[in-house]
PDB file of C-alpha atoms in Angstrom:
ATOM      1  CA  MET A   1      24.602  14.917  -9.190  1.00  0.00           C
ATOM      2  CA  ARG A   2      23.414  18.285  -8.424  1.00  0.00           C
ATOM      3  CA  PHE A   3      19.740  17.583  -6.863  1.00  0.00           C
ATOM      4  CA  HIS A   4      18.227  20.983  -7.525  1.00  0.00           C
ATOM      5  CA  ALA A   5      15.210  20.276  -4.480  1.00  0.00           C
ATOM      6  CA  GLU A   6      14.180  24.157  -3.950  1.00  0.00           C
ATOM      7  CA  ARG A   7      13.863  24.255  -8.101  1.00  0.00           C
ATOM      8  CA  LEU A   8      11.587  20.951  -8.485  1.00  0.00           C
ATOM      9  CA  ILE A   9       9.377  21.957  -5.130  1.00  0.00           C
ATOM     10  CA  HIS A  10       8.752  25.369  -7.514  1.00  0.00           C
ATOM     11  CA  ALA A  11       7.748  23.804  -9.933  1.00  0.00           C
ATOM     12  CA  GLY A  12       5.534  20.883  -9.105  1.00  0.00           C
ATOM     13  CA  ARG A  13       3.248  23.553  -6.735  1.00  0.00           C
ATOM     14  CA  ARG A  14       2.434  24.861 -10.656  1.00  0.00           C
ATOM     15  CA  ARG A  15      -0.914  23.717 -12.449  1.00  0.00           C
ATOM     16  CA  LEU A  16      -0.766  21.140 -15.399  1.00  0.00           C
ATOM     17  CA  THR A  17      -2.339  21.659 -17.782  1.00  0.00           C
ATOM     18  CA  ARG A  18      -4.551  18.033 -18.461  1.00  0.00           C
ATOM     19  CA  SER A  19      -4.258  15.244 -21.012  1.00  0.00           C
ATOM     20  CA  SER A  20      -5.037  16.321 -24.091  1.00  0.00           C
ATOM     21  CA  LYS A  21      -5.993  12.792 -25.103  1.00  0.00           C
ATOM     22  CA  VAL A  22      -8.554  10.697 -25.405  1.00  0.00           C
ATOM     23  CA  ALA A  23      -8.401   8.844 -21.718  1.00  0.00           C
ATOM     24  CA  PRO A  24      -7.638   4.724 -22.269  1.00  0.00           C
ATOM     25  CA  ALA A  25     -11.526   2.840 -21.622  1.00  0.00           C
ATOM     26  CA  VAL A  26     -10.011   1.410 -18.312  1.00  0.00           C
ATOM     27  CA  VAL A  27      -8.966   4.591 -16.452  1.00  0.00           C
ATOM     28  CA  SER A  28     -12.701   5.587 -17.025  1.00  0.00           C
ATOM     29  CA  ARG A  29     -13.228   2.053 -15.039  1.00  0.00           C
ATOM     30  CA  VAL A  30     -11.125   2.578 -12.559  1.00  0.00           C
ATOM     31  CA  ARG A  31     -12.220   5.995 -11.403  1.00  0.00           C
ATOM     32  CA  GLN A  32     -16.017   4.009 -11.915  1.00  0.00           C
ATOM     33  CA  ASP A  33     -14.866   2.378  -9.821  1.00  0.00           C
ATOM     34  CA  GLY A  34     -13.375   3.997  -7.637  1.00  0.00           C
ATOM     35  CA  LEU A  35     -10.579   2.204  -7.225  1.00  0.00           C
ATOM     36  CA  SER A  36      -7.090   4.312  -7.670  1.00  0.00           C
ATOM     37  CA  TYR A  37      -6.911   7.579  -5.670  1.00  0.00           C
ATOM     38  CA  LEU A  38      -5.257   9.598  -8.817  1.00  0.00           C
ATOM     39  CA  ASP A  39      -6.984  11.819 -11.214  1.00  0.00           C
ATOM     40  CA  GLU A  40      -7.589  10.965 -14.459  1.00  0.00           C
ATOM     41  CA  ALA A  41      -4.474  12.423 -16.116  1.00  0.00           C
ATOM     42  CA  ALA A  42      -2.214  11.233 -13.867  1.00  0.00           C
ATOM     43  CA  LEU A  43      -3.828   7.687 -14.526  1.00  0.00           C
ATOM     44  CA  VAL A  44      -3.363   8.552 -18.674  1.00  0.00           C
ATOM     45  CA  SER A  45       0.125   9.160 -17.731  1.00  0.00           C
ATOM     46  CA  LEU A  46       0.640   6.412 -15.968  1.00  0.00           C
ATOM     47  CA  TYR A  47      -0.431   4.397 -18.899  1.00  0.00           C
ATOM     48  CA  GLU A  48       1.407   6.267 -22.267  1.00  0.00           C
ATOM     49  CA  ALA A  49       5.288   5.401 -19.877  1.00  0.00           C
ATOM     50  CA  VAL A  50       3.994   1.877 -19.560  1.00  0.00           C
ATOM     51  CA  GLU A  51       3.054   2.904 -23.192  1.00  0.00           C
ATOM     52  CA  ARG A  52       6.592   4.065 -24.174  1.00  0.00           C
ATOM     53  CA  CYS A  53       8.896   1.737 -23.222  1.00  0.00           C
ATOM     54  CA  GLU A  54       6.738  -0.563 -25.705  1.00  0.00           C
ATOM     55  CA  ALA A  55       6.861   1.527 -28.550  1.00  0.00           C
ATOM     56  CA  GLN A  56      10.564   1.882 -27.912  1.00  0.00           C
ATOM     57  CA  GLY A  57      11.830  -1.485 -26.713  1.00  0.00           C
ATOM     58  CA  ILE A  58      12.743  -0.824 -22.963  1.00  0.00           C
ATOM     59  CA  GLU A  59      12.996  -4.116 -22.165  1.00  0.00           C
ATOM     60  CA  GLY A  60      12.446  -5.241 -17.868  1.00  0.00           C
ATOM     61  CA  SER A  61       9.122  -5.685 -15.481  1.00  0.00           C
ATOM     62  CA  VAL A  62       7.041  -3.179 -14.729  1.00  0.00           C
ATOM     63  CA  ILE A  63       7.023  -2.606 -10.965  1.00  0.00           C
ATOM     64  CA  GLU A  64       4.069  -0.878  -8.382  1.00  0.00           C
ATOM     65  CA  ALA A  65       4.991  -0.419  -5.540  1.00  0.00           C
ATOM     66  CA  GLY A  66       2.406   0.393  -3.368  1.00  0.00           C
ATOM     67  CA  CYS A  67      -0.460   0.003  -5.002  1.00  0.00           C
ATOM     68  CA  ALA A  68      -3.605   0.631  -2.237  1.00  0.00           C
ATOM     69  CA  GLU A  69      -6.813  -1.317  -4.580  1.00  0.00           C
ATOM     70  CA  GLY A  70      -4.929  -1.632  -7.143  1.00  0.00           C
ATOM     71  CA  GLY A  71      -6.262   0.936  -9.915  1.00  0.00           C
ATOM     72  CA  SER A  72      -3.593   2.170 -11.360  1.00  0.00           C
ATOM     73  CA  ALA A  73      -1.548  -1.592 -11.083  1.00  0.00           C
ATOM     74  CA  ILE A  74      -4.644  -2.466 -13.556  1.00  0.00           C
ATOM     75  CA  VAL A  75      -4.297   0.968 -15.580  1.00  0.00           C
ATOM     76  CA  MET A  76      -0.448   0.066 -16.065  1.00  0.00           C
ATOM     77  CA  ALA A  77      -1.108  -4.101 -16.787  1.00  0.00           C
ATOM     78  CA  ALA A  78      -3.349  -3.464 -19.421  1.00  0.00           C
ATOM     79  CA  ALA A  79      -0.808  -0.178 -20.883  1.00  0.00           C
ATOM     80  CA  LYS A  80       1.452  -3.131 -21.963  1.00  0.00           C
ATOM     81  CA  ARG A  81       2.408  -6.466 -23.614  1.00  0.00           C
ATOM     82  CA  SER A  82       0.692  -9.674 -22.105  1.00  0.00           C
ATOM     83  CA  SER A  83       4.478 -11.454 -21.451  1.00  0.00           C
ATOM     84  CA  ARG A  84       6.257  -8.826 -20.274  1.00  0.00           C
ATOM     85  CA  PRO A  85       6.119  -9.644 -16.357  1.00  0.00           C
ATOM     86  CA  MET A  86       5.168  -7.312 -13.537  1.00  0.00           C
ATOM     87  CA  PHE A  87       5.277  -6.970 -10.020  1.00  0.00           C
ATOM     88  CA  VAL A  88       2.910  -5.218  -7.461  1.00  0.00           C
ATOM     89  CA  TYR A  89       4.469  -4.977  -4.189  1.00  0.00           C
ATOM     90  CA  ASP A  90       2.590  -3.793  -1.325  1.00  0.00           C
ATOM     91  CA  VAL A  91       1.344  -4.742   2.395  1.00  0.00           C
ATOM     92  CA  PHE A  92      -1.997  -5.496   1.235  1.00  0.00           C
ATOM     93  CA  GLY A  93      -3.585  -3.735   4.073  1.00  0.00           C
ATOM     94  CA  THR A  94      -2.830  -1.249   6.421  1.00  0.00           C
ATOM     95  CA  ILE A  95      -0.263   0.501   6.463  1.00  0.00           C
ATOM     96  CA  PRO A  96       3.144  -0.451   7.680  1.00  0.00           C
ATOM     97  CA  ALA A  97       3.638   2.746  11.142  1.00  0.00           C
ATOM     98  CA  PRO A  98       5.911   6.286   9.582  1.00  0.00           C
ATOM     99  CA  SER A  99       9.485   6.196  11.499  1.00  0.00           C
ATOM    100  CA  GLY A 100      11.521   9.223  12.762  1.00  0.00           C
ATOM    101  CA  ARG A 101      12.790  10.459   9.576  1.00  0.00           C
ATOM    102  CA  ASP A 102       8.887  11.107   8.431  1.00  0.00           C
ATOM    103  CA  GLY A 103       7.487  14.714   9.998  1.00  0.00           C
ATOM    104  CA  ASP A 104       4.219  15.287  11.834  1.00  0.00           C
ATOM    105  CA  ASP A 105       1.993  15.132   8.635  1.00  0.00           C
ATOM    106  CA  VAL A 106       2.607  12.206   8.192  1.00  0.00           C
ATOM    107  CA  HIS A 107       2.130  11.227  11.900  1.00  0.00           C
ATOM    108  CA  GLN A 108      -1.269  12.604  12.278  1.00  0.00           C
ATOM    109  CA  ARG A 109      -2.121  11.101   8.554  1.00  0.00           C
ATOM    110  CA  TYR A 110      -0.531   7.437  10.411  1.00  0.00           C
ATOM    111  CA  ASP A 111      -2.495   8.645  13.313  1.00  0.00           C
ATOM    112  CA  VAL A 112      -6.104   8.627  11.741  1.00  0.00           C
ATOM    113  CA  ILE A 113      -5.411   5.365  10.363  1.00  0.00           C
ATOM    114  CA  THR A 114      -5.097   4.311  13.162  1.00  0.00           C
ATOM    115  CA  ARG A 115      -7.608   5.268  15.149  1.00  0.00           C
ATOM    116  CA  GLY A 116      -9.960   3.510  12.194  1.00  0.00           C
ATOM    117  CA  ALA A 117     -11.367   7.522  11.233  1.00  0.00           C
ATOM    118  CA  ALA A 118      -9.831   6.880   7.590  1.00  0.00           C
ATOM    119  CA  GLN A 119     -12.749   7.372   5.069  1.00  0.00           C
ATOM    120  CA  GLY A 120     -12.510   5.616   1.790  1.00  0.00           C
ATOM    121  CA  LEU A 121     -13.315   6.163  -2.133  1.00  0.00           C
ATOM    122  CA  GLY A 122     -16.780   7.475  -2.864  1.00  0.00           C
ATOM    123  CA  GLY A 123     -17.806   6.778   0.809  1.00  0.00           C
ATOM    124  CA  ARG A 124     -16.380   3.592   1.142  1.00  0.00           C
ATOM    125  CA  PRO A 125     -14.618   1.697   3.519  1.00  0.00           C
ATOM    126  CA  TYR A 126     -10.655   2.741   3.677  1.00  0.00           C
ATOM    127  CA  TYR A 127      -9.411  -0.076   1.816  1.00  0.00           C
ATOM    128  CA  GLY A 128      -6.931  -0.684   4.540  1.00  0.00           C
ATOM    129  CA  TYR A 129      -9.591  -2.049   6.396  1.00  0.00           C
ATOM    130  CA  GLN A 130     -10.262  -4.824   5.051  1.00  0.00           C
ATOM    131  CA  GLN A 131     -10.352  -8.045   5.121  1.00  0.00           C
ATOM    132  CA  ASP A 132      -8.215  -9.729   1.934  1.00  0.00           C
ATOM    133  CA  LEU A 133      -7.013  -6.936   0.350  1.00  0.00           C
ATOM    134  CA  ARG A 134      -5.154  -8.882  -1.670  1.00  0.00           C
ATOM    135  CA  SER A 135      -8.159 -11.097  -3.219  1.00  0.00           C
ATOM    136  CA  GLU A 136      -9.987  -7.689  -3.462  1.00  0.00           C
ATOM    137  CA  VAL A 137      -7.213  -6.764  -5.952  1.00  0.00           C
ATOM    138  CA  VAL A 138      -7.075  -9.539  -8.234  1.00  0.00           C
ATOM    139  CA  ASP A 139     -10.833  -9.647  -8.117  1.00  0.00           C
ATOM    140  CA  SER A 140     -10.500  -5.714  -9.854  1.00  0.00           C
ATOM    141  CA  PHE A 141      -7.809  -6.939 -12.579  1.00  0.00           C
ATOM    142  CA  ALA A 142     -10.027  -9.917 -13.563  1.00  0.00           C
ATOM    143  CA  ARG A 143     -13.577  -7.168 -13.819  1.00  0.00           C
ATOM    144  CA  LEU A 144     -11.350  -4.246 -15.711  1.00  0.00           C
ATOM    145  CA  GLY A 145      -9.981  -7.509 -18.088  1.00  0.00           C
ATOM    146  CA  VAL A 146      -6.709  -7.954 -17.586  1.00  0.00           C
ATOM    147  CA  PRO A 147      -6.430 -11.045 -15.349  1.00  0.00           C
ATOM    148  CA  THR A 148      -3.459 -10.982 -13.144  1.00  0.00           C
ATOM    149  CA  HIS A 149      -2.820 -14.426 -14.999  1.00  0.00           C
ATOM    150  CA  LEU A 150      -2.724 -13.686 -17.774  1.00  0.00           C
ATOM    151  CA  PHE A 151      -1.158 -10.860 -17.927  1.00  0.00           C
ATOM    152  CA  CYS A 152       1.846 -12.089 -16.505  1.00  0.00           C
ATOM    153  CA  VAL A 153       1.877 -10.004 -12.792  1.00  0.00           C
ATOM    154  CA  THR A 154       2.822 -10.934  -9.811  1.00  0.00           C
ATOM    155  CA  LEU A 155       1.380  -9.659  -6.302  1.00  0.00           C
ATOM    156  CA  VAL A 156       3.656  -9.936  -3.674  1.00  0.00           C
ATOM    157  CA  GLN A 157       2.635  -8.924  -0.087  1.00  0.00           C
ATOM    158  CA  GLY A 158       5.129  -7.645   2.765  1.00  0.00           C
ATOM    159  CA  LEU A 159       7.388  -5.224   3.392  1.00  0.00           C
ATOM    160  CA  PHE A 160       9.314  -3.589   1.278  1.00  0.00           C
ATOM    161  CA  GLU A 161      12.118  -4.126   2.891  1.00  0.00           C
ATOM    162  CA  ASP A 162      11.375  -7.726   2.336  1.00  0.00           C
ATOM    163  CA  THR A 163       9.776  -8.102  -0.822  1.00  0.00           C
ATOM    164  CA  LEU A 164      11.056  -5.980  -2.774  1.00  0.00           C
ATOM    165  CA  ARG A 165      14.176  -6.716  -4.563  1.00  0.00           C
ATOM    166  CA  PRO A 166      13.416  -6.822  -8.581  1.00  0.00           C
ATOM    167  CA  GLY A 167      15.124  -9.965 -10.134  1.00  0.00           C
ATOM    168  CA  GLY A 168      16.690  -8.755 -13.181  1.00  0.00           C
ATOM    169  CA  GLN A 169      15.484  -5.250 -15.711  1.00  0.00           C
ATOM    170  CA  VAL A 170      13.160  -2.760 -14.883  1.00  0.00           C
ATOM    171  CA  ALA A 171      11.170  -1.191 -17.521  1.00  0.00           C
ATOM    172  CA  PHE A 172       9.252   1.292 -15.449  1.00  0.00           C
ATOM    173  CA  ALA A 173       7.964   1.730 -11.938  1.00  0.00           C
ATOM    174  CA  HIS A 174       5.640   3.234  -9.775  1.00  0.00           C
ATOM    175  CA  ILE A 175       6.295   4.245  -7.103  1.00  0.00           C
ATOM    176  CA  ASP A 176       3.375   5.381  -4.140  1.00  0.00           C
ATOM    177  CA  GLY A 177       4.906   4.818  -0.341  1.00  0.00           C
ATOM    178  CA  ASP A 178       3.843   7.978   0.706  1.00  0.00           C
ATOM    179  CA  TRP A 179       6.190   7.581   4.270  1.00  0.00           C
ATOM    180  CA  TYR A 180      10.339   7.863   3.743  1.00  0.00           C
ATOM    181  CA  ASP A 181      11.710   4.160   4.683  1.00  0.00           C
ATOM    182  CA  SER A 182       9.056   2.826   1.952  1.00  0.00           C
ATOM    183  CA  VAL A 183      10.424   5.509  -0.209  1.00  0.00           C
ATOM    184  CA  ARG A 184      13.897   5.011   0.710  1.00  0.00           C
ATOM    185  CA  ILE A 185      13.584   1.870   0.390  1.00  0.00           C
ATOM    186  CA  ALA A 186      12.094   1.228  -3.319  1.00  0.00           C
ATOM    187  CA  LEU A 187      14.190   3.818  -4.736  1.00  0.00           C
ATOM    188  CA  GLU A 188      17.556   2.418  -3.461  1.00  0.00           C
ATOM    189  CA  ARG A 189      16.605  -1.962  -5.157  1.00  0.00           C
ATOM    190  CA  ILE A 190      15.069  -0.362  -8.652  1.00  0.00           C
ATOM    191  CA  LEU A 191      17.293   2.780  -9.228  1.00  0.00           C
ATOM    192  CA  PRO A 192      20.308   0.152  -9.606  1.00  0.00           C
ATOM    193  CA  ALA A 193      17.761  -2.346 -11.854  1.00  0.00           C
ATOM    194  CA  LEU A 194      16.779   0.240 -14.091  1.00  0.00           C
ATOM    195  CA  ALA A 195      17.055   0.078 -18.320  1.00  0.00           C
ATOM    196  CA  PRO A 196      18.336   2.141 -20.380  1.00  0.00           C
ATOM    197  CA  GLY A 197      15.503   4.854 -20.453  1.00  0.00           C
ATOM    198  CA  GLY A 198      13.729   2.883 -18.818  1.00  0.00           C
ATOM    199  CA  ALA A 199      11.911   5.639 -15.769  1.00  0.00           C
ATOM    200  CA  VAL A 200      10.756   5.769 -12.308  1.00  0.00           C
ATOM    201  CA  VAL A 201       7.409   8.240 -10.606  1.00  0.00           C
ATOM    202  CA  VAL A 202       7.265   8.563  -7.307  1.00  0.00           C
ATOM    203  CA  ASP A 203       3.813   9.766  -6.438  1.00  0.00           C
ATOM    204  CA  ASP A 204       2.815  11.944  -3.333  1.00  0.00           C
ATOM    205  CA  TYR A 205       7.294  13.238  -3.974  1.00  0.00           C
ATOM    206  CA  PHE A 206       5.214  16.959  -2.814  1.00  0.00           C
ATOM    207  CA  ALA A 207       2.257  15.414  -0.388  1.00  0.00           C
ATOM    208  CA  TRP A 208       4.395  13.400   2.006  1.00  0.00           C
ATOM    209  CA  SER A 209       7.400  15.756   4.152  1.00  0.00           C
ATOM    210  CA  GLY A 210       8.588  11.870   4.145  1.00  0.00           C
ATOM    211  CA  CYS A 211       8.468  11.658   0.261  1.00  0.00           C
ATOM    212  CA  ASN A 212       9.537  14.639  -0.231  1.00  0.00           C
ATOM    213  CA  ASP A 213      12.758  13.217   2.081  1.00  0.00           C
ATOM    214  CA  ALA A 214      13.763  10.562   0.487  1.00  0.00           C
ATOM    215  CA  VAL A 215      14.069  11.519  -3.015  1.00  0.00           C
ATOM    216  CA  ASN A 216      15.549  14.543  -1.957  1.00  0.00           C
ATOM    217  CA  ASP A 217      18.419  12.342  -0.013  1.00  0.00           C
ATOM    218  CA  VAL A 218      18.616   9.874  -2.857  1.00  0.00           C
ATOM    219  CA  CYS A 219      18.896  11.761  -5.384  1.00  0.00           C
ATOM    220  CA  ARG A 220      21.023  13.409  -4.122  1.00  0.00           C
ATOM    221  CA  ASP A 221      23.549  11.096  -5.088  1.00  0.00           C
ATOM    222  CA  LEU A 222      22.114   9.638  -8.116  1.00  0.00           C
ATOM    223  CA  SER A 223      25.415   9.885 -10.627  1.00  0.00           C
ATOM    224  CA  ASN A 224      25.163  11.861 -14.016  1.00  0.00           C
ATOM    225  CA  ASP A 225      23.483   8.693 -16.131  1.00  0.00           C
ATOM    226  CA  TYR A 226      20.038   9.471 -14.614  1.00  0.00           C
ATOM    227  CA  VAL A 227      17.694  12.570 -15.028  1.00  0.00           C
ATOM    228  CA  VAL A 228      15.521  14.076 -12.233  1.00  0.00           C
ATOM    229  CA  HIS A 229      12.022  15.948 -13.180  1.00  0.00           C
ATOM    230  CA  ARG A 230       8.604  16.538 -12.369  1.00  0.00           C
ATOM    231  CA  TRP A 231       5.956  14.488 -13.664  1.00  0.00           C
ATOM    232  CA  ARG A 232       2.538  15.628 -12.759  1.00  0.00           C
ATOM    233  CA  TYR A 233       2.421  17.007  -9.838  1.00  0.00           C
ATOM    234  CA  PRO A 234       2.491  15.663  -6.789  1.00  0.00           C
ATOM    235  CA  ARG A 235       5.496  13.684  -8.746  1.00  0.00           C
ATOM    236  CA  LEU A 236       7.722  12.461  -9.857  1.00  0.00           C
ATOM    237  CA  ARG A 237       9.868  11.040 -12.704  1.00  0.00           C
ATOM    238  CA  ILE A 238      13.493   9.600 -12.936  1.00  0.00           C
ATOM    239  CA  VAL A 239      14.875   9.079 -16.092  1.00  0.00           C
ATOM    240  CA  ARG A 240      17.892   6.405 -17.040  1.00  0.00           C
ATOM    241  CA  ARG A 241      19.573   8.013 -20.051  1.00  0.00           C
ATOM    242  CA  THR A 242      20.321   5.635 -22.711  1.00  0.00           C
TER     243      THR A 242
END
């Protein structure tokens, strides 16, 4: 597969129009409670992507790799049928250290985090400093009307390299691992399991150097079974052909 990274980077810098559809109530609640760094249009797009899986009969699990405070995972869970399995992978704590494959931008950001100087949304403490983030995320699912035990959502704590191994077909995945190693591992393990017509959205492709390089490295080796294109700056989408 010929992967035109430069063309995608140029296209991704153009401002995209916001969704003309009315945001689902769950998106408004996530924004109101400050549970996601994604803007309204991006959250609506995730909701619609999962809705599309339901409407088109694309079978398989829904995955989020990197959930922060759980906002985007809650939106996706609300969009799927309650019986469809969903797996949310995260360390549920301070983000793992970047590697030598990440650029200066990533290492500078990680230094801010490790110094305790990172700021959370709405003036709240940064989510990575919370003592029991996993419980906070579970509580947020329930508070917004999408309790994990009723919506077949499993939170999996640990590093992607240790935990992220899809046990079956994947209908849709949202990858928000930021750094090179996390994004590459997630892509390499999810893409082979992606259902025909299924999709993977990678957050921060145009934002963090490590994420960008990881996607480029993986996509250069993809077969023509996959289509890669921009999907709401700074994100990228990979779709498996039907």
